[in-house]
Short mmCIF file of C-alpha atoms in Angstrom, two decimals:
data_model
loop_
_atom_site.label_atom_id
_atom_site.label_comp_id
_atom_site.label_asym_id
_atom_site.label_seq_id
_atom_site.Cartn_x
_atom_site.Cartn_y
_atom_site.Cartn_z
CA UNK A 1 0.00 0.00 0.00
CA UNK A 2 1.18 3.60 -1.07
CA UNK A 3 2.34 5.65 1.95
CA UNK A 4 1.61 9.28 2.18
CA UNK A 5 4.29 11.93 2.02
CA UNK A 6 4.20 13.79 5.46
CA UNK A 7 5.00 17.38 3.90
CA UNK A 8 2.10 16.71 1.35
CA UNK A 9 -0.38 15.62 4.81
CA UNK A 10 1.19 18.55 6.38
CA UNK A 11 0.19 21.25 3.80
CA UNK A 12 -3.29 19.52 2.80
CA UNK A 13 -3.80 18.99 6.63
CA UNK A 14 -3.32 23.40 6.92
CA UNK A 15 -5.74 23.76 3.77
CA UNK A 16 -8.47 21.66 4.99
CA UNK A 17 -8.22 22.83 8.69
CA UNK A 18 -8.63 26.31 7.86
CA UNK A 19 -11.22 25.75 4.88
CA UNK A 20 -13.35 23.55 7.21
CA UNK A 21 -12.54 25.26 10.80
CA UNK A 22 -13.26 29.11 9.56
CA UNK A 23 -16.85 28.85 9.10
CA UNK A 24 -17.23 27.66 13.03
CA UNK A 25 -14.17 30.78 14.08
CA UNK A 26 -16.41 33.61 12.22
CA UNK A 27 -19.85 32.33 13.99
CA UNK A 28 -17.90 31.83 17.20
CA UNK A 29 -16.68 35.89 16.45
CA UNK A 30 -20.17 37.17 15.34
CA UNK A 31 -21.32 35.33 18.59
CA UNK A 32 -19.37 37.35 20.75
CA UNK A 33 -19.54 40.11 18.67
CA UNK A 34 -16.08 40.41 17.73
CA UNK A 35 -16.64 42.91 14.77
CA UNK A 36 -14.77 45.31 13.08
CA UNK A 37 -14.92 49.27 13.45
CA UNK A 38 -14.51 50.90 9.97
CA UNK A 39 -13.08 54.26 10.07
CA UNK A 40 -15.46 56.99 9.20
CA UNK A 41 -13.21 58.16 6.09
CA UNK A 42 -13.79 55.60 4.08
CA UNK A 43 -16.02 55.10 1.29
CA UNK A 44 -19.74 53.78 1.13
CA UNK A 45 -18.74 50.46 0.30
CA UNK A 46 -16.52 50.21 3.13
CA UNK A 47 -18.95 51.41 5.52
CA UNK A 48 -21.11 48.20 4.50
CA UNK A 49 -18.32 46.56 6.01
CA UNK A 50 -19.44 47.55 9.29
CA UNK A 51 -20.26 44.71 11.70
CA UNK A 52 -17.66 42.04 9.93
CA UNK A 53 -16.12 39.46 12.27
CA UNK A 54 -12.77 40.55 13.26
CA UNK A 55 -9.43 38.54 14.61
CA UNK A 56 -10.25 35.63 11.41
CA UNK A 57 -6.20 35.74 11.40
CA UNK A 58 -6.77 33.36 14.22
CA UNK A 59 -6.92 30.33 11.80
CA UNK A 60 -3.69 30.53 9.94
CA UNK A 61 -2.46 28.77 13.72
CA UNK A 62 -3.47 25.77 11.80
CA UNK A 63 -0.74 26.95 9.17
CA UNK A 64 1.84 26.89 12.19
CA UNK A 65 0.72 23.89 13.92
CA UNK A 66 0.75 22.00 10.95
CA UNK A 67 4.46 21.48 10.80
CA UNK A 68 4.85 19.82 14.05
CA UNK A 69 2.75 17.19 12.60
CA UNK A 70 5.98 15.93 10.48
CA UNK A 71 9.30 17.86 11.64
CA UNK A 72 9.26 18.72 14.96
CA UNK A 73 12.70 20.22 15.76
CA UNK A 74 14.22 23.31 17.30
CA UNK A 75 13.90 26.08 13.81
CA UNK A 76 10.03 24.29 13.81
CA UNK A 77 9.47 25.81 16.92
CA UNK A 78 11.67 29.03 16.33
CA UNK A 79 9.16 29.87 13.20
CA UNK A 80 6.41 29.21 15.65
CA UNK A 81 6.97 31.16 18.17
CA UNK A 82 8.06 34.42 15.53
CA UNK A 83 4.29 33.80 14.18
CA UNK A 84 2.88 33.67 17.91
CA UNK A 85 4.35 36.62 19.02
CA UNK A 86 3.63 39.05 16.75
CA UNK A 87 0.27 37.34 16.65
CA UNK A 88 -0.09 38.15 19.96
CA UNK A 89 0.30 41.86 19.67
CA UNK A 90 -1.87 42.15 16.66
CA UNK A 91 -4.36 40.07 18.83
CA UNK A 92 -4.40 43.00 21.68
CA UNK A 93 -5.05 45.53 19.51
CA UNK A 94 -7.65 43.85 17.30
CA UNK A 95 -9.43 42.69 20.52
CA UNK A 96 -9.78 46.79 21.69
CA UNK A 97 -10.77 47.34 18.59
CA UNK A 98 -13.61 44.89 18.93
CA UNK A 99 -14.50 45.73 22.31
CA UNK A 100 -14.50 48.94 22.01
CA UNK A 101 -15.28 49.64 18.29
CA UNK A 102 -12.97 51.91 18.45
CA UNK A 103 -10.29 52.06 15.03
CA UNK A 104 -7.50 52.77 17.00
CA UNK A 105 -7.06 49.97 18.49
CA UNK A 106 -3.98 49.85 21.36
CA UNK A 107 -1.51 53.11 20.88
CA UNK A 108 1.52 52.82 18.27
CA UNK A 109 3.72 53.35 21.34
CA UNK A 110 2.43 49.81 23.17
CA UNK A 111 2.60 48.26 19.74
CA UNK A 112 6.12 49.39 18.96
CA UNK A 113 7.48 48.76 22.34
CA UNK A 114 6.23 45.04 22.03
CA UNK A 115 7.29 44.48 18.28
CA UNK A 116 10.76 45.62 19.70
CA UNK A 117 11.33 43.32 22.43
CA UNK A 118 10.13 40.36 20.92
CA UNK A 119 12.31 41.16 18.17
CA UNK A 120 15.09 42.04 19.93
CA UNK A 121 14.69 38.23 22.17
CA UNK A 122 13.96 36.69 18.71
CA UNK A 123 16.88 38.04 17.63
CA UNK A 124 19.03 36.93 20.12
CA UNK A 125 18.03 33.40 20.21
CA UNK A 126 18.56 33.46 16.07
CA UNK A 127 21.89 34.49 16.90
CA UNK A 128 22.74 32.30 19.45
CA UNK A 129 21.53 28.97 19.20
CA UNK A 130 20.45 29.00 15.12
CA UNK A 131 24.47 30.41 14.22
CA UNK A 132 22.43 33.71 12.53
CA UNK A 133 25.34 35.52 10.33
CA UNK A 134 25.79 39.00 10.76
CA UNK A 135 27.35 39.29 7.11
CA UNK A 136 25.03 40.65 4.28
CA UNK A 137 25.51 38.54 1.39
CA UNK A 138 25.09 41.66 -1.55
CA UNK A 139 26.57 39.03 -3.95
CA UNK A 140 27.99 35.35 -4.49
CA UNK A 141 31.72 36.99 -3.92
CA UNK A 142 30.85 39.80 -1.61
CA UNK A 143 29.24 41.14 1.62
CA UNK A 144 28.69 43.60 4.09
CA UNK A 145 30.47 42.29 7.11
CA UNK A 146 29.09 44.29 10.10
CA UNK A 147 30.14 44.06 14.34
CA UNK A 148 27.06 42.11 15.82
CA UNK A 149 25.74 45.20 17.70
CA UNK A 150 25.57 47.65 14.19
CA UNK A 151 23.28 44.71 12.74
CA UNK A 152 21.21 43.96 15.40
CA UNK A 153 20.01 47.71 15.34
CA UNK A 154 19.71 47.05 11.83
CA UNK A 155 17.98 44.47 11.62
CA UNK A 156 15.90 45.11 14.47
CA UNK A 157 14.49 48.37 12.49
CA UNK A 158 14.82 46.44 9.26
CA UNK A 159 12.36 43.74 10.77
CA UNK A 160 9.85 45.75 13.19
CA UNK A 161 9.27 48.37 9.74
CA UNK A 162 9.25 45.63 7.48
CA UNK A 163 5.91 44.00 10.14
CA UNK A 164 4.14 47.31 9.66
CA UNK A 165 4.59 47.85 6.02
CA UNK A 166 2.94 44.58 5.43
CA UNK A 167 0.29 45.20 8.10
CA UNK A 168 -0.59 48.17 6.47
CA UNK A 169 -1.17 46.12 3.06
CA UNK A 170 -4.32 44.36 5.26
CA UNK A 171 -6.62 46.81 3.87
CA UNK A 172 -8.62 45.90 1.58
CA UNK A 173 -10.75 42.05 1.36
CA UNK A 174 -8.00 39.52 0.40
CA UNK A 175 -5.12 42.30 -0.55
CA UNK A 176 -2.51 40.71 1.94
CA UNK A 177 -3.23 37.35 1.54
CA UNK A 178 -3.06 37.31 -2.60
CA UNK A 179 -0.17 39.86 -1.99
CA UNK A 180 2.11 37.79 0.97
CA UNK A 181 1.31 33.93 -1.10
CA UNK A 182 4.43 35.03 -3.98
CA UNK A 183 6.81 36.30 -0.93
CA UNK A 184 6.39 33.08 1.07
CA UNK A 185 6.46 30.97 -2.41
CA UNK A 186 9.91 32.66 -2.66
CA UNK A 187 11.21 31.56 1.04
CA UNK A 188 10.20 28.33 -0.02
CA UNK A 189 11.69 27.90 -3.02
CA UNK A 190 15.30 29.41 -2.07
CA UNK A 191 15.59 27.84 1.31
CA UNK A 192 17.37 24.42 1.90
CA UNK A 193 15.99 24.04 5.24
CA UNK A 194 13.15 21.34 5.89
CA UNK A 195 11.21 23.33 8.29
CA UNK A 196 11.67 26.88 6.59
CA UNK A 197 10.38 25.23 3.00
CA UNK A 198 7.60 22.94 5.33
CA UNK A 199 6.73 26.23 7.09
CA UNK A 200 6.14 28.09 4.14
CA UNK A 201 4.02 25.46 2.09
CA UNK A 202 1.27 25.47 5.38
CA UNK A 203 1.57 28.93 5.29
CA UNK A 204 0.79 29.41 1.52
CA UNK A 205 -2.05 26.56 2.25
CA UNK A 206 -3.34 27.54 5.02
CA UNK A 207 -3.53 31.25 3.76
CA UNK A 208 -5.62 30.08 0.42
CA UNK A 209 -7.77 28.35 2.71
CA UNK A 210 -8.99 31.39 4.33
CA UNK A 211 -9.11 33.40 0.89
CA UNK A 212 -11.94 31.66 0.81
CA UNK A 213 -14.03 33.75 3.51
CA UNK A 214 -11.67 36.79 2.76
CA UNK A 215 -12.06 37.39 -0.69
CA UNK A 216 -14.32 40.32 -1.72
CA UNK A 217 -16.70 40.54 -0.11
CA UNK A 218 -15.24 39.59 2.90
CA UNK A 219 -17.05 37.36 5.68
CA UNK A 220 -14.28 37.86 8.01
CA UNK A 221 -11.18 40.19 8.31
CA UNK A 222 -8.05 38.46 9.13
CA UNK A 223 -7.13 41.84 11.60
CA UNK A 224 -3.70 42.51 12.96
CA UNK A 225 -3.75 39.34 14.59
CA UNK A 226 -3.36 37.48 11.02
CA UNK A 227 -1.22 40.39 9.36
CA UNK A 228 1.15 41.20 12.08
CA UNK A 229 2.09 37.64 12.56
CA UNK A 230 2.77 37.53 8.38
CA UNK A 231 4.59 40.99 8.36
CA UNK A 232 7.24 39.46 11.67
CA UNK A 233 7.46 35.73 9.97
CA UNK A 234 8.14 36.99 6.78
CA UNK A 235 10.85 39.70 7.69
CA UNK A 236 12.21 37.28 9.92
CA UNK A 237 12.60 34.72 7.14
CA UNK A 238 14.41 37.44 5.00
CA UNK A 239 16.98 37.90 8.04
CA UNK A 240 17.59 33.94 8.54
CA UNK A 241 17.61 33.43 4.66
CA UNK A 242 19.95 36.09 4.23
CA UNK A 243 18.53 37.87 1.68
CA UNK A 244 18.32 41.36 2.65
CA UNK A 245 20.19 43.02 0.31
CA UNK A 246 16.90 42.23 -1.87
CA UNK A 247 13.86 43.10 0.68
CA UNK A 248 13.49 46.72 -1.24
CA UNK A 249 12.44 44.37 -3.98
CA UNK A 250 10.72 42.01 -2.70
CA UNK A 251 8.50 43.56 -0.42
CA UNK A 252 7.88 46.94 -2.78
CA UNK A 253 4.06 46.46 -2.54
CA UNK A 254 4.39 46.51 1.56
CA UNK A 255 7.04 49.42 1.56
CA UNK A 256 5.07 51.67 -1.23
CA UNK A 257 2.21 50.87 1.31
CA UNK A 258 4.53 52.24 3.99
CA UNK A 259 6.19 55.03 2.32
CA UNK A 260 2.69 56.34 0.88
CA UNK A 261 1.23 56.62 4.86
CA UNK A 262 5.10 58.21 5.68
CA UNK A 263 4.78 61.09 2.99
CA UNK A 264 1.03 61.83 3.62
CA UNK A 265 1.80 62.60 7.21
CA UNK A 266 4.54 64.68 6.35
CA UNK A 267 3.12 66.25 3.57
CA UNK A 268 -0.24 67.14 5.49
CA UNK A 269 1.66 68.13 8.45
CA UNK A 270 3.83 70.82 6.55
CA UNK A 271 0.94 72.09 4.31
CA UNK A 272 -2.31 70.66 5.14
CA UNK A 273 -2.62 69.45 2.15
CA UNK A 274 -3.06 66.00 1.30
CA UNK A 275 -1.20 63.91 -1.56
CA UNK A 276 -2.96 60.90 -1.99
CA UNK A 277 -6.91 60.92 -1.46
CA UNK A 278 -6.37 58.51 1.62
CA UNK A 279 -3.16 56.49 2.57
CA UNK A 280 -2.48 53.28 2.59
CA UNK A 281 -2.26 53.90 -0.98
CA UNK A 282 -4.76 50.99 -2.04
CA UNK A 283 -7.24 53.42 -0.74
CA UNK A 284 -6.13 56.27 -3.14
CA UNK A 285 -6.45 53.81 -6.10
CA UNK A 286 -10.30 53.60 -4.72
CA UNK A 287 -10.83 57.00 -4.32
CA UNK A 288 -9.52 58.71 -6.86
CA UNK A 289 -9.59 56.32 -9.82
CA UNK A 290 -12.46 54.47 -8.68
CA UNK A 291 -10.55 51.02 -9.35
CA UNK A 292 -12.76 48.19 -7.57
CA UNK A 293 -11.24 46.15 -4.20
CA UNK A 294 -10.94 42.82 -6.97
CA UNK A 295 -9.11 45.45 -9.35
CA UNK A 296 -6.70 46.40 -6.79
CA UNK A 297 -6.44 43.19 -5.47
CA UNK A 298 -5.60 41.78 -8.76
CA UNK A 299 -3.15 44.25 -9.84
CA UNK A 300 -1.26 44.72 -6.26
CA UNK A 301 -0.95 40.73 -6.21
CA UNK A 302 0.66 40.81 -9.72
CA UNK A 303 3.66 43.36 -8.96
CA UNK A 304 3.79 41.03 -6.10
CA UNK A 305 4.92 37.97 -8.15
CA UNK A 306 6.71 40.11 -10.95
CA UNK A 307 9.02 40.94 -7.60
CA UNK A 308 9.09 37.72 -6.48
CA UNK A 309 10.09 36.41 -9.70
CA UNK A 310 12.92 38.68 -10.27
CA UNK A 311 14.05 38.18 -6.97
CA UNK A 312 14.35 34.68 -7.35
CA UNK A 313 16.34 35.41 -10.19
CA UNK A 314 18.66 37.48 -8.66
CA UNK A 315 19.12 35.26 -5.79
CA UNK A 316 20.08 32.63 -8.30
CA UNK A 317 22.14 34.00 -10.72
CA UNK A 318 23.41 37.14 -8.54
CA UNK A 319 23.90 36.17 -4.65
CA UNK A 320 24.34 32.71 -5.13
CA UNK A 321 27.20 30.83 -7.31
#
């Protein structure tokens, strides 16, 4: 008789968790009225949105648990715990949110103060137990070779901005998911460690599995809990991959996200005036070109895996021999 291949169980074990489980986590939400506040700003369309389960981010832990089901082993645990952390923290603040239907959500301060410790701890435990390089690789014959404290400020800003940035992509129904599945294909596909190519296939499987109840129009928003947790796994995995040198490529949607919030508070702040018609920048596309959230999604997704794809060609034929 045929045996299964545990990676294969693994990933379809993440799809069919999530498919199956999210239907029960979105009544459970609506139940206890978990719902999401929608800032009075936004369009008409958006304020329809009012009154949509919140915190759906909750089921990509079947994406995470999903690995110890076949390699259970010290990095298996190390990507666990990045995801459950900044899980956690996006879980406080969507929870306020909820509670209080309030937008806010906790202060940037708290959230910042949080993102850096665990980073920092993360950090240190990549170092010293995982043998974490402070050397970046900018090509197969050189690299940056920096004294351990210089790159763990680095890479401490490098990964807490790099979180946001792709926590502000979790805008619009199914933007981050469609936009993060080319960025973790990439981890997977460079990588030549078992758990960091098993994490990222349950990721990517677990993630298309609740695209399901997130794609426009949404059932459930995956909140910070879902999008924090991808914004720290992901810039984590950039760090331990050691391919930094190419994040300004690969993550261009999250940082034009980031940079477009950035200028529109400095902009406003030294005229009043506003440059785009609303920041995160999906929203200008919305507002002022009256592209639908499927048009947006689309597009956004597709420079997405035009970056992924070139990165994977750089990697190959640039940083690696």
């Amino acid at each position: 008789m045929p045996t299964v291949n545990p990676v294969l169980l693994s990933v379809l074990f993440a799809f069919a968790a999530t498919a199956v489980c999210c239907p029960l986590l979105i009544w459970g939400l609506k139940s206890l009225k978990l719902t999401q506040p929608i800032l009075s700003e936004l369009p008409s369309d958006h304020q329809a949105k009012r009154g949509t389960p919140l915190m759906a981010g909750l089921i990509l832990f079947c994406g995470i648990a999903a690995p110890f089901l076949v390699h259970t082993s010290p990095l298996t645990g190390y990507l666990g715990a990045v995801f459950l952390l900044f899980s956690l923290i996006g879980f406080l603040d969507d929870m306020k949110k909820a509670l209080f239907q309030n937008p806010s959500g906790i202060s940037a301060r708290t959230k910042l103060l949080f993102q850096f410790l665990f980073t920092a701890v993360l950090l240190y435990v990549l170092y010293s137990y995982f043998e974490l390089s402070t050397n970046i690789p900018v090509t197969a014959t050189m690299e940056l070779v920096l004294p351990v404290f210089l790159y763990f400020s680095i890479a401490a800003l490098f990964i807490v901005g790099s979180a946001n940035a792709i926590n502000f992509t979790d805008g619009m129904d199914g933007l981050l998911i469609v936009v993060s599945l080319p960025t973790y294909l990439f981890f997977f596909a460079i990588s030549e460690q078992p758990e960091v190519q098993l994490f990222c296939l349950t990721m990517i499987a677990s993630l298309i599995g609740l695209l399901f109840y997130n794609l426009y129009p949404a059932k459930a928003f995956m909140g910070d809990t879902g999008s924090l947790a991808i914004g720290g796994s992901l810039a984590f995995l950039c760090v331990m991959e050691k391919v930094e040198i190419l994040a300004p490529l690969l993550f261009f949607v999250y940082f034009a996200e980031q940079l477009s919030v950035i200028l529109q508070v400095w902009y406003y702040k030294k005229t009043k005036l506003r440059i785009f018609k609303m920041a995160p920048i999906h929203y200008h596309f919305r507002l002022k070109y009256g592209w639908s959230e499927n048009t947006i999604v689309l597009v956004f997704g597709s420079v997405s895996w035009a970056c992924a794809l070139l990165c994977y060609m750089l990697w190959r034929y640039v940083l690696v021999t």
